[in-house]
């Protein structure tokens, strides 16, 4: 049986998810730009997918911001 979740644990987990999302979003954006530049049209679908993933990660980060503020209160 696990111990009950504490607010501090939730805050920490939320912050880690937010940071990871931001880092992965930046990496996906950078990788998409590099692939488009270095590999050209052959990887157009991959670049499109990377850009979509980066957008989704940024949305995740934005969605987590209110929860972080709520937990800080």
Tab-separated table of N, CA and C in Angstrom:
chain	number	residue	atom	x	y	z
A	1	UNK	N	0.848	-1.169	0.000
A	1	UNK	CA	0.000	0.000	0.000
A	1	UNK	C	0.899	1.239	0.000
A	2	UNK	N	0.552	2.184	-0.801
A	2	UNK	CA	1.375	3.387	-0.883
A	2	UNK	C	0.920	4.426	0.143
A	3	UNK	N	1.802	5.363	0.395
A	3	UNK	CA	1.464	6.435	1.337
A	3	UNK	C	0.627	7.483	0.613
A	4	UNK	N	-0.175	8.242	1.342
A	4	UNK	CA	-0.990	9.272	0.714
A	4	UNK	C	-0.122	10.338	0.038
A	5	UNK	N	-0.613	10.830	-1.046
A	5	UNK	CA	0.063	11.885	-1.795
A	5	UNK	C	-0.013	13.188	-1.005
A	6	UNK	N	1.095	13.887	-0.930
A	6	UNK	CA	1.106	15.181	-0.249
A	6	UNK	C	1.091	16.298	-1.285
A	7	UNK	N	0.728	17.475	-0.844
A	7	UNK	CA	0.700	18.642	-1.731
A	7	UNK	C	2.111	18.944	-2.235
A	8	UNK	N	3.104	18.796	-1.381
A	8	UNK	CA	4.489	19.039	-1.801
A	8	UNK	C	4.916	18.070	-2.900
A	9	UNK	N	4.540	16.814	-2.763
A	9	UNK	CA	4.863	15.836	-3.806
A	9	UNK	C	4.177	16.193	-5.117
A	10	UNK	N	2.936	16.633	-5.015
A	10	UNK	CA	2.189	17.027	-6.202
A	10	UNK	C	2.817	18.254	-6.862
A	11	UNK	N	3.207	19.225	-6.051
A	11	UNK	CA	3.895	20.417	-6.577
A	11	UNK	C	5.176	20.030	-7.299
A	12	UNK	N	5.957	19.175	-6.674
A	12	UNK	CA	7.229	18.746	-7.259
A	12	UNK	C	6.992	18.020	-8.578
A	13	UNK	N	6.047	17.100	-8.582
A	13	UNK	CA	5.751	16.343	-9.803
A	13	UNK	C	5.254	17.272	-10.909
A	14	UNK	N	4.395	18.185	-10.567
A	14	UNK	CA	3.862	19.130	-11.541
A	14	UNK	C	4.973	19.983	-12.130
A	15	UNK	N	5.866	20.449	-11.297
A	15	UNK	CA	6.981	21.268	-11.771
A	15	UNK	C	7.911	20.446	-12.666
A	16	UNK	N	8.169	19.204	-12.303
A	16	UNK	CA	9.018	18.340	-13.128
A	16	UNK	C	8.382	18.093	-14.498
A	17	UNK	N	7.080	17.861	-14.519
A	17	UNK	CA	6.375	17.644	-15.787
A	17	UNK	C	6.431	18.913	-16.636
A	18	UNK	N	6.225	20.049	-16.022
A	18	UNK	CA	6.262	21.327	-16.740
A	18	UNK	C	7.644	21.569	-17.328
A	19	UNK	N	8.680	21.337	-16.528
A	19	UNK	CA	10.058	21.537	-17.005
A	19	UNK	C	10.406	20.557	-18.128
A	20	UNK	N	9.997	19.315	-17.960
A	20	UNK	CA	10.264	18.314	-18.991
A	20	UNK	C	9.543	18.664	-20.281
A	21	UNK	N	8.304	19.108	-20.160
A	21	UNK	CA	7.536	19.513	-21.333
A	21	UNK	C	8.214	20.669	-22.056
A	22	UNK	N	8.680	21.651	-21.304
A	22	UNK	CA	9.360	22.796	-21.915
A	22	UNK	C	10.646	22.353	-22.606
A	23	UNK	N	11.404	21.501	-21.954
A	23	UNK	CA	12.671	21.028	-22.521
A	23	UNK	C	12.432	20.203	-23.788
A	24	UNK	N	11.477	19.289	-23.745
A	24	UNK	CA	11.184	18.463	-24.905
A	24	UNK	C	10.609	19.287	-26.051
A	25	UNK	N	9.790	20.271	-25.724
A	25	UNK	CA	9.252	21.155	-26.756
A	25	UNK	C	10.350	21.921	-27.465
A	26	UNK	N	11.295	22.430	-26.695
A	26	UNK	CA	12.422	23.158	-27.286
A	26	UNK	C	13.281	22.228	-28.138
A	27	UNK	N	13.504	21.010	-27.666
A	27	UNK	CA	14.293	20.048	-28.438
A	27	UNK	C	13.591	19.678	-29.740
A	28	UNK	N	12.279	19.477	-29.684
A	28	UNK	CA	11.527	19.132	-30.891
A	28	UNK	C	11.564	20.274	-31.893
A	29	UNK	N	11.427	21.501	-31.411
A	29	UNK	CA	11.491	22.655	-32.300
A	29	UNK	C	12.865	22.759	-32.951
A	30	UNK	N	13.908	22.607	-32.149
A	30	UNK	CA	15.276	22.673	-32.663
A	30	UNK	C	15.545	21.545	-33.658
A	31	UNK	N	15.120	20.354	-33.334
A	31	UNK	CA	15.339	19.217	-34.215
A	31	UNK	C	14.584	19.391	-35.533
A	32	UNK	N	13.381	19.901	-35.473
A	32	UNK	CA	12.613	20.143	-36.693
A	32	UNK	C	13.319	21.154	-37.586
A	33	UNK	N	13.823	22.215	-36.992
A	33	UNK	CA	14.525	23.235	-37.779
A	33	UNK	C	15.797	22.660	-38.402
A	34	UNK	N	16.545	21.899	-37.621
A	34	UNK	CA	17.784	21.303	-38.135
A	34	UNK	C	17.492	20.285	-39.231
A	35	UNK	N	16.466	19.450	-39.036
A	35	UNK	CA	16.128	18.443	-40.039
A	35	UNK	C	15.696	19.109	-41.342
A	36	UNK	N	14.897	20.150	-41.213
A	36	UNK	CA	14.426	20.858	-42.398
A	36	UNK	C	15.599	21.483	-43.152
A	37	UNK	N	16.541	22.050	-42.423
A	37	UNK	CA	17.702	22.692	-43.031
A	37	UNK	C	18.684	21.667	-43.587
A	38	UNK	N	19.012	20.673	-42.787
A	38	UNK	CA	20.072	19.733	-43.157
A	38	UNK	C	19.603	18.605	-44.086
A	39	UNK	N	18.344	18.211	-43.969
A	39	UNK	CA	17.881	17.050	-44.727
A	39	UNK	C	16.886	17.393	-45.833
A	40	UNK	N	16.390	18.604	-45.809
A	40	UNK	CA	15.514	19.071	-46.886
A	40	UNK	C	14.158	18.408	-46.937
A	41	UNK	N	13.630	18.372	-48.139
A	41	UNK	CA	12.245	17.922	-48.352
A	41	UNK	C	12.018	16.442	-48.057
A	42	UNK	N	13.065	15.662	-48.039
A	42	UNK	CA	12.915	14.224	-47.800
A	42	UNK	C	12.284	13.917	-46.446
A	43	UNK	N	12.370	14.838	-45.526
A	43	UNK	CA	11.859	14.595	-44.182
A	43	UNK	C	10.706	15.537	-43.829
A	44	UNK	N	9.997	16.017	-44.830
A	44	UNK	CA	8.930	16.994	-44.600
A	44	UNK	C	7.891	16.494	-43.599
A	45	UNK	N	7.493	15.227	-43.713
A	45	UNK	CA	6.488	14.683	-42.781
A	45	UNK	C	7.037	14.615	-41.365
A	46	UNK	N	8.286	14.232	-41.229
A	46	UNK	CA	8.905	14.155	-39.903
A	46	UNK	C	8.989	15.539	-39.284
A	47	UNK	N	9.375	16.520	-40.084
A	47	UNK	CA	9.455	17.892	-39.591
A	47	UNK	C	8.076	18.364	-39.143
A	48	UNK	N	7.067	18.057	-39.933
A	48	UNK	CA	5.697	18.446	-39.574
A	48	UNK	C	5.290	17.790	-38.246
A	49	UNK	N	5.621	16.508	-38.090
A	49	UNK	CA	5.293	15.800	-36.848
A	49	UNK	C	6.045	16.381	-35.654
A	50	UNK	N	7.314	16.717	-35.841
A	50	UNK	CA	8.096	17.321	-34.753
A	50	UNK	C	7.522	18.666	-34.337
A	51	UNK	N	7.134	19.455	-35.309
A	51	UNK	CA	6.537	20.758	-34.987
A	51	UNK	C	5.211	20.585	-34.245
A	52	UNK	N	4.426	19.604	-34.654
A	52	UNK	CA	3.157	19.320	-33.958
A	52	UNK	C	3.418	18.862	-32.524
A	53	UNK	N	4.418	18.016	-32.343
A	53	UNK	CA	4.770	17.566	-30.992
A	53	UNK	C	5.217	18.730	-30.129
A	54	UNK	N	6.004	19.627	-30.702
A	54	UNK	CA	6.470	20.794	-29.950
A	54	UNK	C	5.288	21.664	-29.534
A	55	UNK	N	4.337	21.846	-30.442
A	55	UNK	CA	3.142	22.638	-30.099
A	55	UNK	C	2.356	21.976	-28.972
A	56	UNK	N	2.188	20.659	-29.055
A	56	UNK	CA	1.446	19.942	-28.016
A	56	UNK	C	2.139	20.050	-26.662
A	57	UNK	N	3.451	19.992	-26.671
A	57	UNK	CA	4.196	20.124	-25.415
A	57	UNK	C	4.060	21.525	-24.840
A	58	UNK	N	4.044	22.537	-25.700
A	58	UNK	CA	3.843	23.912	-25.206
A	58	UNK	C	2.438	24.068	-24.629
A	59	UNK	N	1.449	23.453	-25.264
A	59	UNK	CA	0.079	23.502	-24.741
A	59	UNK	C	0.022	22.812	-23.384
A	60	UNK	N	0.677	21.670	-23.259
A	60	UNK	CA	0.729	20.964	-21.972
A	60	UNK	C	1.313	21.865	-20.903
A	61	UNK	N	2.399	22.531	-21.246
A	61	UNK	CA	3.042	23.437	-20.285
A	61	UNK	C	2.074	24.547	-19.883
A	62	UNK	N	1.369	25.130	-20.841
A	62	UNK	CA	0.411	26.197	-20.533
A	62	UNK	C	-0.741	25.692	-19.673
A	63	UNK	N	-1.188	24.475	-19.940
A	63	UNK	CA	-2.277	23.912	-19.145
A	63	UNK	C	-1.866	23.630	-17.709
A	64	UNK	N	-0.577	23.379	-17.505
A	64	UNK	CA	-0.098	23.086	-16.150
A	64	UNK	C	0.104	24.352	-15.310
A	65	UNK	N	0.249	25.489	-15.942
A	65	UNK	CA	0.493	26.741	-15.212
A	65	UNK	C	-0.610	27.061	-14.185
A	66	UNK	N	-1.904	26.987	-14.550
A	66	UNK	CA	-2.933	27.268	-13.532
A	66	UNK	C	-2.893	26.316	-12.343
A	67	UNK	N	-2.600	25.041	-12.623
A	67	UNK	CA	-2.512	24.079	-11.525
A	67	UNK	C	-1.367	24.435	-10.591
A	68	UNK	N	-0.278	24.875	-11.156
A	68	UNK	CA	0.864	25.288	-10.325
A	68	UNK	C	0.474	26.480	-9.457
A	69	UNK	N	-0.224	27.431	-10.055
A	69	UNK	CA	-0.667	28.601	-9.292
A	69	UNK	C	-1.651	28.204	-8.192
A	70	UNK	N	-2.559	27.284	-8.511
A	70	UNK	CA	-3.520	26.816	-7.504
A	70	UNK	C	-2.828	26.142	-6.332
A	71	UNK	N	-1.801	25.353	-6.636
A	71	UNK	CA	-1.097	24.669	-5.570
A	71	UNK	C	-0.238	25.626	-4.745
A	72	UNK	N	0.186	26.695	-5.354
A	72	UNK	CA	0.995	27.683	-4.624
A	72	UNK	C	0.154	28.471	-3.631
A	73	UNK	N	-1.143	28.559	-3.889
A	73	UNK	CA	-2.040	29.332	-3.029
A	73	UNK	C	-2.332	28.629	-1.712
